[in-house]
Coordinates of C-alpha atoms in Angstrom, one line a residue:
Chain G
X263 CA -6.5 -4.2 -5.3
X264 CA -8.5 -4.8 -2.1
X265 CA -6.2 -5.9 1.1
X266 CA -6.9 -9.3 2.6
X267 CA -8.8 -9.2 6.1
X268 CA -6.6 -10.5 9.1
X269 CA -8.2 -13.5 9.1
X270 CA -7.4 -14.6 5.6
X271 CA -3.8 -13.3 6.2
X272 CA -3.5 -15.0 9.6
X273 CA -4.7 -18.4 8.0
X274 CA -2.2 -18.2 5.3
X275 CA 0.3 -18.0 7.3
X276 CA -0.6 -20.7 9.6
X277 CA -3.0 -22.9 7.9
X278 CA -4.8 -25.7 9.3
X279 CA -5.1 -29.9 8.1
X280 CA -2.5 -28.9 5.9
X281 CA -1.3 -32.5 3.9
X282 CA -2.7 -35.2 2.5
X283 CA -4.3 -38.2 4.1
X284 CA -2.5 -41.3 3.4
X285 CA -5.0 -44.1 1.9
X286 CA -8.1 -41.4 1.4
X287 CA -11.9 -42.7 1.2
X288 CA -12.1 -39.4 -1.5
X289 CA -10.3 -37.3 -3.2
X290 CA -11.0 -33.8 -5.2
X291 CA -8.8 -32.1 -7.8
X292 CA -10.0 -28.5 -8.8
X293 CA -8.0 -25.9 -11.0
X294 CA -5.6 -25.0 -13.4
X295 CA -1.8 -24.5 -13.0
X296 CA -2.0 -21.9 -15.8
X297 CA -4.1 -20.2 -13.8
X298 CA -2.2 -20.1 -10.6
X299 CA -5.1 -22.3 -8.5
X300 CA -4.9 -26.1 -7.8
X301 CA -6.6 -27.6 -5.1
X302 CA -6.3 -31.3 -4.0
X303 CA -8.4 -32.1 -1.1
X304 CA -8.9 -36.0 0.3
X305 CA -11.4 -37.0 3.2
X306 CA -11.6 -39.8 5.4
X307 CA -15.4 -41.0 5.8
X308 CA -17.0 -43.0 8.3
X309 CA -20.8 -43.4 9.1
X310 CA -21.6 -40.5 6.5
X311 CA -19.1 -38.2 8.2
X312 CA -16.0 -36.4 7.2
X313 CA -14.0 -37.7 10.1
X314 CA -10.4 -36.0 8.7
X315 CA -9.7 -33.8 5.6
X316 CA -6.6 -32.5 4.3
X317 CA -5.3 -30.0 1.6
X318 CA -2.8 -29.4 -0.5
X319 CA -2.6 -26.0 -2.8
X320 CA -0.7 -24.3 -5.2
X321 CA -2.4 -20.7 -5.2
X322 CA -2.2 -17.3 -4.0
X323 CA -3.0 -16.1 -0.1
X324 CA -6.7 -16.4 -0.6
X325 CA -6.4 -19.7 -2.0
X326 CA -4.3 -21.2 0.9
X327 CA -6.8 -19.3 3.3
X328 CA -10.2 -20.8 1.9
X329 CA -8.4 -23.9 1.4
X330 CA -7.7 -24.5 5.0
X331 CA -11.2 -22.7 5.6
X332 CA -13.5 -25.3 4.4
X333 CA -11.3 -28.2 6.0
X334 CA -12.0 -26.5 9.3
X335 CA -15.7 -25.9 8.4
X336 CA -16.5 -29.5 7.6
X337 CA -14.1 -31.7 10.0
X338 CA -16.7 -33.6 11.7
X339 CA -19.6 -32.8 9.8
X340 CA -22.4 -34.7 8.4
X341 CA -21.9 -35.4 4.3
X342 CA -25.0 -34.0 3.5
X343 CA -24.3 -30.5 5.7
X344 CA -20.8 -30.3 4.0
X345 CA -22.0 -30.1 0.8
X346 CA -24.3 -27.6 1.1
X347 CA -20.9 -25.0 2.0
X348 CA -20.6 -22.5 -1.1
X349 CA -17.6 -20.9 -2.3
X350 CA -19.3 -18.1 -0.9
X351 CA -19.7 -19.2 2.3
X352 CA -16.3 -20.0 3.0
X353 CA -15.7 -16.6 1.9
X354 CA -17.9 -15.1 4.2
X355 CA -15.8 -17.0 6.9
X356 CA -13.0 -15.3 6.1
X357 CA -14.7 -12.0 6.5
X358 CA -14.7 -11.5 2.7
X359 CA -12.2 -11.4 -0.2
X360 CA -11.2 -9.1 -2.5
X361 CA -13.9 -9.1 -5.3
X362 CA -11.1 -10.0 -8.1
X363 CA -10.4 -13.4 -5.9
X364 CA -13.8 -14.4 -5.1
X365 CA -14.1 -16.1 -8.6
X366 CA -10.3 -18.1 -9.6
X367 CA -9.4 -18.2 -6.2
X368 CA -12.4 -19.6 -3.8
X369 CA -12.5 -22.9 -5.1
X370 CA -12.7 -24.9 -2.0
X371 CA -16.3 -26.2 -1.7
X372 CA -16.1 -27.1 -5.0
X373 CA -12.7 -29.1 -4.2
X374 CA -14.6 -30.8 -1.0
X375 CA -17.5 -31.3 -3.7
X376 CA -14.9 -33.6 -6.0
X377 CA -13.7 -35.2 -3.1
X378 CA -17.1 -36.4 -1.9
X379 CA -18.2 -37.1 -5.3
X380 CA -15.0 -39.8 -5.5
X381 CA -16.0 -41.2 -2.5
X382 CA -19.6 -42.1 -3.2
X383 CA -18.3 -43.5 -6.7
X384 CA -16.0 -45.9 -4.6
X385 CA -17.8 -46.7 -2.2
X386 CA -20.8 -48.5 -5.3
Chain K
X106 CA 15.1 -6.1 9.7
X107 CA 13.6 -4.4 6.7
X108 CA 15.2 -5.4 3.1
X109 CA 14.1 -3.4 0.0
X110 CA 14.7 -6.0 -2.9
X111 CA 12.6 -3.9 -5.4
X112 CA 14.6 -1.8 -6.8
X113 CA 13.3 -1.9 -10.0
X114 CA 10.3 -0.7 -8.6
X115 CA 11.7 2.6 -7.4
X116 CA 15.0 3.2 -5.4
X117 CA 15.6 5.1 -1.9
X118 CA 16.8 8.6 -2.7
X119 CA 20.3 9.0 -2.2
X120 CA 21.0 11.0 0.9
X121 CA 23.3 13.6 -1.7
X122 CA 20.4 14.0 -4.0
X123 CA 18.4 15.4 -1.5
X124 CA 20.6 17.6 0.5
X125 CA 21.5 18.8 -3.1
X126 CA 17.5 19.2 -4.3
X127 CA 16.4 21.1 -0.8
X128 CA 17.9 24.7 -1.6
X129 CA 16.1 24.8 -4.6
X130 CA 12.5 24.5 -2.8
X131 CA 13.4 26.9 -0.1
X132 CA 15.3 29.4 -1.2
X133 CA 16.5 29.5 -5.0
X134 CA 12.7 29.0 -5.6
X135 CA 12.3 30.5 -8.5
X136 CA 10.5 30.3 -12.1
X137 CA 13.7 29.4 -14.4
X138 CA 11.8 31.5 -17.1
X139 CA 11.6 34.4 -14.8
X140 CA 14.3 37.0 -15.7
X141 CA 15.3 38.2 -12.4
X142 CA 18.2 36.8 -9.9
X143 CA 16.0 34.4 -8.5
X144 CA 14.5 33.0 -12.0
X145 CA 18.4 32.8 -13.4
X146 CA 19.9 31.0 -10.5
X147 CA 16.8 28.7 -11.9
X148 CA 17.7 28.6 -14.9
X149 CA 21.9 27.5 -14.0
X150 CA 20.4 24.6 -11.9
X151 CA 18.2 23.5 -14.8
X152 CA 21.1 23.7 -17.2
X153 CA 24.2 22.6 -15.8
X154 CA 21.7 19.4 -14.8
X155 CA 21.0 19.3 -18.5
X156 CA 24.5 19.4 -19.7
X157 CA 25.8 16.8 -17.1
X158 CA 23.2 14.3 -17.9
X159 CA 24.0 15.0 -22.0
X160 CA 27.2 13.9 -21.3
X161 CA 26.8 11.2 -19.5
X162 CA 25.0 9.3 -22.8
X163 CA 27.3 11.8 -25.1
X164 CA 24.8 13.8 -26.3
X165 CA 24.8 17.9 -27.1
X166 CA 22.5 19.7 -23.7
X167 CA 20.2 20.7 -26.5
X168 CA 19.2 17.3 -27.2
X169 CA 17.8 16.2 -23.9
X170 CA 14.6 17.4 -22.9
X171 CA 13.3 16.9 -18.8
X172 CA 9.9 15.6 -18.9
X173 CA 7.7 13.8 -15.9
X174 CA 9.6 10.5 -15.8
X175 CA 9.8 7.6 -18.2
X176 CA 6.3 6.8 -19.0
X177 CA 6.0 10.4 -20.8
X178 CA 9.4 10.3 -22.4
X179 CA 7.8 7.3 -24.0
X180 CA 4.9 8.8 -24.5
X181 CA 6.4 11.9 -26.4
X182 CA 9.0 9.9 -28.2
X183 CA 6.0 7.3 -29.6
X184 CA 3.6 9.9 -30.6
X185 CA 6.0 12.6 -31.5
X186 CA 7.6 10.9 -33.9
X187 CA 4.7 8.8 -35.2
X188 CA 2.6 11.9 -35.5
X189 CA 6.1 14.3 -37.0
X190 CA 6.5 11.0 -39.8
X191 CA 3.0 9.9 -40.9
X192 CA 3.4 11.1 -44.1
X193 CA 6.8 8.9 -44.4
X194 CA 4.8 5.5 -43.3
X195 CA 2.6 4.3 -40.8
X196 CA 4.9 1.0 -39.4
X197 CA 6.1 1.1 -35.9
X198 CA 8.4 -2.1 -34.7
X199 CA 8.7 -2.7 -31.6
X200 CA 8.4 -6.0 -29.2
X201 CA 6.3 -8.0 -27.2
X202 CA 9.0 -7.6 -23.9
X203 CA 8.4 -4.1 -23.4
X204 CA 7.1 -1.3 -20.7
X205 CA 3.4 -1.0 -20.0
X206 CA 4.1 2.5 -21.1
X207 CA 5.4 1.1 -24.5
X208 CA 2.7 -1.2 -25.1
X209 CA -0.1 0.9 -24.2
X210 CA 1.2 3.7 -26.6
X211 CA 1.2 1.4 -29.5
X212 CA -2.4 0.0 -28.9
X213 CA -3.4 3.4 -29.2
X214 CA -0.8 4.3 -32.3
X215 CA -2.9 1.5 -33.6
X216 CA -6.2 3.3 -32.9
X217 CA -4.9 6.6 -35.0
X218 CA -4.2 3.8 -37.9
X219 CA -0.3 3.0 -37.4
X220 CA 0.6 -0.7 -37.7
X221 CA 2.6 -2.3 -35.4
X222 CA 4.8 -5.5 -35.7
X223 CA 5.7 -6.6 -32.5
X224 CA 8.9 -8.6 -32.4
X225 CA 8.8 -12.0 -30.5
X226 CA 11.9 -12.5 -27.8
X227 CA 13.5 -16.3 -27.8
X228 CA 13.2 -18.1 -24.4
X229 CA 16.4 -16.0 -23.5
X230 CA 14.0 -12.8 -23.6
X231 CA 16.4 -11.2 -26.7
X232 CA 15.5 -10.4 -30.1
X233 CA 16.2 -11.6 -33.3
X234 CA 18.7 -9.4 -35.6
X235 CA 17.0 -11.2 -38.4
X236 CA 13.8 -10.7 -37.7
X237 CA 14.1 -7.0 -37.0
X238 CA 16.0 -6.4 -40.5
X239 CA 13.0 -9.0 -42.2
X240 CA 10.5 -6.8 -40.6
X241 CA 11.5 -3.0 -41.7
X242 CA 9.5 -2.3 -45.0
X243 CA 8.9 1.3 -46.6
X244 CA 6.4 1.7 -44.4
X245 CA 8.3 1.9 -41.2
X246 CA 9.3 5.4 -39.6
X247 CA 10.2 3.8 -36.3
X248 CA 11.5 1.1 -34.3
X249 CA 11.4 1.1 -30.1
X250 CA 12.8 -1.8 -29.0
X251 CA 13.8 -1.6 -24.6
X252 CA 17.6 -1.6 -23.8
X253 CA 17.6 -3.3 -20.2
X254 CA 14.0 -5.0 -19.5
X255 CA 12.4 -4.2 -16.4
X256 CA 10.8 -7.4 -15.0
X257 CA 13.1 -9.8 -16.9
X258 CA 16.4 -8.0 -16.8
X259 CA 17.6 -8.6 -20.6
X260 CA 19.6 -7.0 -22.1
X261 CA 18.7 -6.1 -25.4
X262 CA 22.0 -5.6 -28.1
X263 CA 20.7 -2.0 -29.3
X264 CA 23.7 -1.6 -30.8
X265 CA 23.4 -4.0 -33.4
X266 CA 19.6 -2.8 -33.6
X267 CA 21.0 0.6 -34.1
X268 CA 23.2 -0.3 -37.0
X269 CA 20.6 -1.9 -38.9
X270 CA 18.0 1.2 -37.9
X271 CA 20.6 3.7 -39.1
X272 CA 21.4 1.6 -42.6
X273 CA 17.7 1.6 -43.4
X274 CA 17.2 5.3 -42.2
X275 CA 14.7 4.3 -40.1
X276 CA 14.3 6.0 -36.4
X277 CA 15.2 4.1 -33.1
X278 CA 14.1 5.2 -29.8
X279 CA 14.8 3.2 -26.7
X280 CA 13.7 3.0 -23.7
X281 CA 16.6 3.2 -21.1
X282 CA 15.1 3.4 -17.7
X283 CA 16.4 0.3 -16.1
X284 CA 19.6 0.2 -17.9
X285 CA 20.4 4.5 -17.4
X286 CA 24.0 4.3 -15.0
X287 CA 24.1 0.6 -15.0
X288 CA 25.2 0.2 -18.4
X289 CA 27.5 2.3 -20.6
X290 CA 25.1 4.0 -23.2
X291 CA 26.9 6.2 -26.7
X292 CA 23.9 7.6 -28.5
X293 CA 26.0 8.2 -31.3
X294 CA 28.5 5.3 -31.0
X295 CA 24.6 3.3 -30.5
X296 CA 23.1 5.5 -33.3
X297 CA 19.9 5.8 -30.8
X298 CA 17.5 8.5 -32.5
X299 CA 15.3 8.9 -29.4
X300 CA 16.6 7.9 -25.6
X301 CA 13.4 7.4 -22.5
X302 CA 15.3 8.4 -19.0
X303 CA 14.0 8.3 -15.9
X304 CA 15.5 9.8 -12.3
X305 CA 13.6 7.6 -9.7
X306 CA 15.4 4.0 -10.8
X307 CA 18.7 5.3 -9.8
X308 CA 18.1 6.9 -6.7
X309 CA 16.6 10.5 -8.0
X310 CA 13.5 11.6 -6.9
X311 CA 10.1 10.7 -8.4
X312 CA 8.5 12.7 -11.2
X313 CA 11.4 13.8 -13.3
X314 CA 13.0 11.7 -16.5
X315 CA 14.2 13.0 -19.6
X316 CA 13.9 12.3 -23.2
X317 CA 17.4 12.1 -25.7
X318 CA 15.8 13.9 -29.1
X319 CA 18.9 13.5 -31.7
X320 CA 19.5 16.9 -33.1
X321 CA 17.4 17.6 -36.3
X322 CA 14.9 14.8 -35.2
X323 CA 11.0 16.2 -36.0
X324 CA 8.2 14.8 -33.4
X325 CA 5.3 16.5 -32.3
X326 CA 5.0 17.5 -28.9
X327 CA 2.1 16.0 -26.5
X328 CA 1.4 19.1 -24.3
X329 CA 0.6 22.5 -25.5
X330 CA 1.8 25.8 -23.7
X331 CA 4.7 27.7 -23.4
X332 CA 8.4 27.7 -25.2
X333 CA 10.5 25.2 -22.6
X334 CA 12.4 22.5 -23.3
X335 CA 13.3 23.8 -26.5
X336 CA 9.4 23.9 -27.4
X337 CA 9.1 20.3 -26.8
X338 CA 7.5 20.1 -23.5
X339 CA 5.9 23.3 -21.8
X340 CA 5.4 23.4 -18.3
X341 CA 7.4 25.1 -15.7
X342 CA 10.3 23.6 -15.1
X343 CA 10.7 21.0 -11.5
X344 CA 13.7 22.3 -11.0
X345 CA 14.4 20.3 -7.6
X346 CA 13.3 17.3 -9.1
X347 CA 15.9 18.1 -12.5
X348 CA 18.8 19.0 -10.0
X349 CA 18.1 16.1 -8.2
X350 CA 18.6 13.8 -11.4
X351 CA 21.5 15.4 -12.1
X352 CA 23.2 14.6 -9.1
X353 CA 21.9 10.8 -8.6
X354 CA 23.8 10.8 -12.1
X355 CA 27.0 12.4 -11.2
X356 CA 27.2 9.9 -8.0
X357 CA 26.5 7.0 -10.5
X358 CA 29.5 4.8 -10.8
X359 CA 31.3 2.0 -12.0
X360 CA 32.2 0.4 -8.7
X361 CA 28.2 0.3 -7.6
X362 CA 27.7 -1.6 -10.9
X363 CA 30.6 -4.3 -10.2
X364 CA 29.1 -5.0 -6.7
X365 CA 25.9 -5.5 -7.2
X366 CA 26.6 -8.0 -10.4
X367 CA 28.6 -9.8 -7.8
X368 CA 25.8 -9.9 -5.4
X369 CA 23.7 -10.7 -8.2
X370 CA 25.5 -14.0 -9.4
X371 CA 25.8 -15.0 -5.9
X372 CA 22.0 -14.9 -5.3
X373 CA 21.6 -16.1 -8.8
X374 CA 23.7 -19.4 -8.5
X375 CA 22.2 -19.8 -5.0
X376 CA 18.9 -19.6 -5.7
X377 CA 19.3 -22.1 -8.4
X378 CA 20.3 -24.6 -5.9
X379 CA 16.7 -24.3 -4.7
X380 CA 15.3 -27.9 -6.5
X381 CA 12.1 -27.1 -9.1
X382 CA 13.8 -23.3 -9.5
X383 CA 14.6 -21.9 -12.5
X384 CA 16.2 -18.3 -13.7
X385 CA 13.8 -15.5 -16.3
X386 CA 15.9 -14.2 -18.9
X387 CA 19.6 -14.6 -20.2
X388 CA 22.1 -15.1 -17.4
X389 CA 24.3 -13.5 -19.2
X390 CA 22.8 -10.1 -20.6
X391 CA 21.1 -9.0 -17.8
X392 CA 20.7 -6.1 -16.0
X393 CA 23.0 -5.7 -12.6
X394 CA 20.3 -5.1 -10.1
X395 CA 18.1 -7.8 -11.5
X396 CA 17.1 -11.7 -10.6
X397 CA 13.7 -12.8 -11.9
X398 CA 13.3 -16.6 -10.6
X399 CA 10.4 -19.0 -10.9
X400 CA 9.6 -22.1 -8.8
X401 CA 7.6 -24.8 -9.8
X402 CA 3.7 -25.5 -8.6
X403 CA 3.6 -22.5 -6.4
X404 CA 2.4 -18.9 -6.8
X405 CA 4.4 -16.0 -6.6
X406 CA 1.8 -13.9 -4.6
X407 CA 2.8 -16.4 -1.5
X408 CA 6.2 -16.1 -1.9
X409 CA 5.9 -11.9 -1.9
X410 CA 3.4 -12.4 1.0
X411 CA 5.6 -14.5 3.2
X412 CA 8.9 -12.5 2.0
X413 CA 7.2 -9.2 3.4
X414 CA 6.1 -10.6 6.1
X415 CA 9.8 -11.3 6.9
X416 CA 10.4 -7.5 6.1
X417 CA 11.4 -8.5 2.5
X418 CA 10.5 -6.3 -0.4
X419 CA 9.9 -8.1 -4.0
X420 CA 7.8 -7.9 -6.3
X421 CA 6.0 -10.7 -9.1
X422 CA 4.6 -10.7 -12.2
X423 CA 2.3 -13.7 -11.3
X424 CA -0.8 -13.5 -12.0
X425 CA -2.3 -13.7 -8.8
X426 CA -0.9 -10.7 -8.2
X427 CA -2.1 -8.8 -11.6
X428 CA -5.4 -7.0 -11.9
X429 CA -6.3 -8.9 -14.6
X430 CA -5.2 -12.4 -13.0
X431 CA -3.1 -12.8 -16.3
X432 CA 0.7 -13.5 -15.7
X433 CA 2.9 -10.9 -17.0
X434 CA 3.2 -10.2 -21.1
X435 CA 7.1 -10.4 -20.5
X436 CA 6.7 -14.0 -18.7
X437 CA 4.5 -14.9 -21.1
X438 CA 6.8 -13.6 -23.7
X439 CA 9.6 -16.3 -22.4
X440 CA 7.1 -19.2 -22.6
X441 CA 7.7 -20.7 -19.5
X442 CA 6.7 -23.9 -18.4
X443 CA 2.6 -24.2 -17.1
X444 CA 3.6 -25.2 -13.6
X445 CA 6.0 -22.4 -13.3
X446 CA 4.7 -19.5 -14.7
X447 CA 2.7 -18.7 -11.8
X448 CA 5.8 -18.5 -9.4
X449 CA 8.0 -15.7 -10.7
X450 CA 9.5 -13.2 -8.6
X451 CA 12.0 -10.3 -8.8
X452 CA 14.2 -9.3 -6.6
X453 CA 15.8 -6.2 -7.4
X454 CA 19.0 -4.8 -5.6
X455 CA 20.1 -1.2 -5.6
X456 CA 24.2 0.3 -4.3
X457 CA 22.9 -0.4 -1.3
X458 CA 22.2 -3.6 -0.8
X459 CA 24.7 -5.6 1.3
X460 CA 26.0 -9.5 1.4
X461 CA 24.6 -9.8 4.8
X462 CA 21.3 -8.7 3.4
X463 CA 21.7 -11.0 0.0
X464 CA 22.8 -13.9 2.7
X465 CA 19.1 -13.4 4.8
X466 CA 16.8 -12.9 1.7
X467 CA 18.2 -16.1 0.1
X468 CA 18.0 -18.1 3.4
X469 CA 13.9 -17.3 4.4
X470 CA 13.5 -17.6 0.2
X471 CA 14.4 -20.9 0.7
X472 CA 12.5 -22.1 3.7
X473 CA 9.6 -20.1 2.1
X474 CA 9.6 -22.2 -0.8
X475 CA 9.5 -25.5 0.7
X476 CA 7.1 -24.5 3.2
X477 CA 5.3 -23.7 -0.2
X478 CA 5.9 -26.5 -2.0
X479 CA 5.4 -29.0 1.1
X480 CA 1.6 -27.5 0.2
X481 CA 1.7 -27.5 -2.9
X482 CA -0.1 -30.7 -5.0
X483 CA 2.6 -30.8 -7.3
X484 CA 5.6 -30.3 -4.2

């Protein structure tokens, strides 16, 4: 199997916005326990923007690493400019993952997809 | 602080073994089918080793043959006698709890038209009696059923299995890896036709095993070449490698076996303090060196990952952690619950690991699984 790059180990091991938010304007569910992956991401929203964003996951070292990844990408950002992160892209922030992870374990845009899709459904 | 838990993995090399293996690469060198000095002082090394380790299962020197380690003993037991019998049947039983080196046989017993019936374990990991006897038909030449599992630790009764084997003159081969020097093995008192051994599990060097062939049993061999091992398995003999098992067998003893099943009930009931933990496999008929534990809604990759990062060695059959990202056969094979399937490990000890060791493991194990779980959705 392909080793992790220092990055994704380094953010495994000391992840960031790591939690849940209490009372969350959105919240994302992606994954399957059989599987080994569950992410749970909720956001906080305020004029269109992801003012805080938190995760929770049950998954390997890559899934911890692009979990915390995306949170880190999109605190502070723009809706619109979140959504348009890929699985891929977070990847690429990481400085890659091993090709057998990129597919079960890089679910973290689609998590922050879920959560923002909630949102917009509360808030009509 | 460095802690090798994976012991079923492979084992450190016991200092004896290798003082004991390094004459015979520098200076009794030689070819054991050579006929000179150097080729029969060769030739004693290979079979004193032979004879002590015939004894130690109470078999006859002539009816263990060295091999490469235990994939090709169960290799050459498999297709040996599959290939020797196919006129008598074309049934092979075995079950879904066994070695890759088992199961990837079969398939391919399976490709040269041999059926297989593959016996299902209980939640326990152990076989049905009943089931085995229901299964033999007039079809079967063989039945390979694993004494001492190597991921789950179960301890498979292969006496009983033997009984029935010998009754319906069936033959039994099993594969004894995990379970050779831990547990007392009779291949007569068993009735074992065919016995997979392997040197590197109990701290003998890599690349050597054996295979127990009962006197008067017919299989075909795999390689072709010259007459050694009593024609079954040509190649020049590793003669360091065979001295070498001989010795980690000699050294083997009972007192190794009652401290480690001490350390492993202590880490055992401690672990199971841990909340959301359970235990893989009978608690009861299981392997000394052996604790395979699962926690609930997190993934066993994290667990190694942190553990090693901690200088702890483990090893898990989670998926993760697989090449296929498919959790093991074996923890499938105990049906574990969804959210815990994912979060197996296996910590193996060996004769030398400690209390104070057993004492750290289990105390980062725990703060590694609630940091874990404190991520976890389902923590």
């Amino acid at each position: 199997m392909d080793e992790y790059t220092k990055k994704v180990v380094n953010l495994f091991k000391n992840p960031k916005n790591m939690g849940e938010i209490e009372n969350p304007d959105g919240v994302g569910v992606v994954g399957n326990p059989v599987c080994g992956d569950v992410m749970k991401i909720t956001i906080k929203v305020k004029d269109d923007k992801i003012t805080d964003i938190k995760f929770k996951t049950m998954g390997c070292v890559a899934a911890i690493a692009t979990s915390s990844m995306i949170t880190q990408m999109v605190k502070g950002k723009k809706i619109n400019e979140a959504l348009r992160i890929s699985n891929k892209d977070v990847a690429k922030e990481l400085g890659g993952l091993p090709k057998i992870k990129m597919h079960c374990s890089n679910l973290a845009s689609d998590a922050l997809k879920e959560a923002v899709k909630d949102y917009e459904k509360k808030k009509k | 602080m460095r802690i090798y838990m994976d012991n079923g993995a492979t084992t450190k090399v016991d200092e004896r073994v290798v003082k004991t293996m390094i004459p015979y690469f520098e200076k009794e060198y030689g070819n054991a089918s050579s006929l000179h000095d150097f080729g029969k002082a060769a030739r004693k090394a290979v079979e004193d080793s032979r004879k002590l380790i015939a004894a130690k299962i109470g078999a006859v020197p002539e009816e263990l043959i060295f091999t490469s380690g235990g994939t090709e003993s169960d290799n050459m037991a498999l297709i040996g006698a599959a290939a020797a019998n196919k006129k008598k049947g074309n049934h092979v039983i075995s079950t879904n709890f066994e070695h890759p080196a088992i199961m990837n046989t079969l398939k391919y017993l399976k490709t040269l038209g041999f059926e297989v019936t593959y016996l299902k374990v209980d939640a326990e990991g152990l076989i049905s009696l009943e089931e085995l006897r229901d299964s033999i038909t007039e079809k079967t030449i063989l039945v390979s059923i694993m004494h001492a599992n190597n991921e789950a630790g179960t301890i498979q009764p292969i006496k009983e299995i033997g009984k029935i084997t010998k009754d319906r003159g069936v033959l039994f081969h099993t594969d004894a890896v995990q379970s050779f020097t831990k547990i007392p093995i009779n291949v007569n008192k068993f009735n074992i036709d065919l016995m997979s051994l392997s040197a590197h599990k109990i701290h003998g060097p890599k690349g050597v095993g054996a295979l127990f062939i009962r006197k008067g049993i017919d299989i075909n061999p795999l390689m072709f070449g010259g007459k050694h091992e009593f024609r079954h398995r040509p190649g020049t003999e590793n003669v360091p490698g065979i001295v070498g098992f001989a010795k980690a067998v000699e050294i083997s003893n009972e007192s190794d076996v009652k401290r480690m099943t001490k350390i492993r009930d202590y880490m055992i009931s401690e672990i199971l303090k841990i909340p959301n933990s359970l235990l893989n496999g009978s608690r009861i008929k299981r392997n000394c060196n052996n604790i395979n534990v699962a926690f609930k809604g997190i993934e066993g990759e994290s667990i190694l990952e942190l553990l090693n990062e901690k200088g702890i060695a483990v090893s898990t059959g989670s998926a993760c952690a697989s090449k296929n990202l498919e959790p093991s056969h074996v923890l499938k094979a105990l049906k574990l619950p969804d959210l815990y399937i994912q979060g197996a490990i296996r910590l193996t000890i060996s004769r030398y690991t400690t209390m104070k060791e057993a004492e750290y493991v289990l105390k980062t194990l725990k703060s590694i699984v609630k940091r874990l779980t404190e991520m976890s959705p389902y923590g």
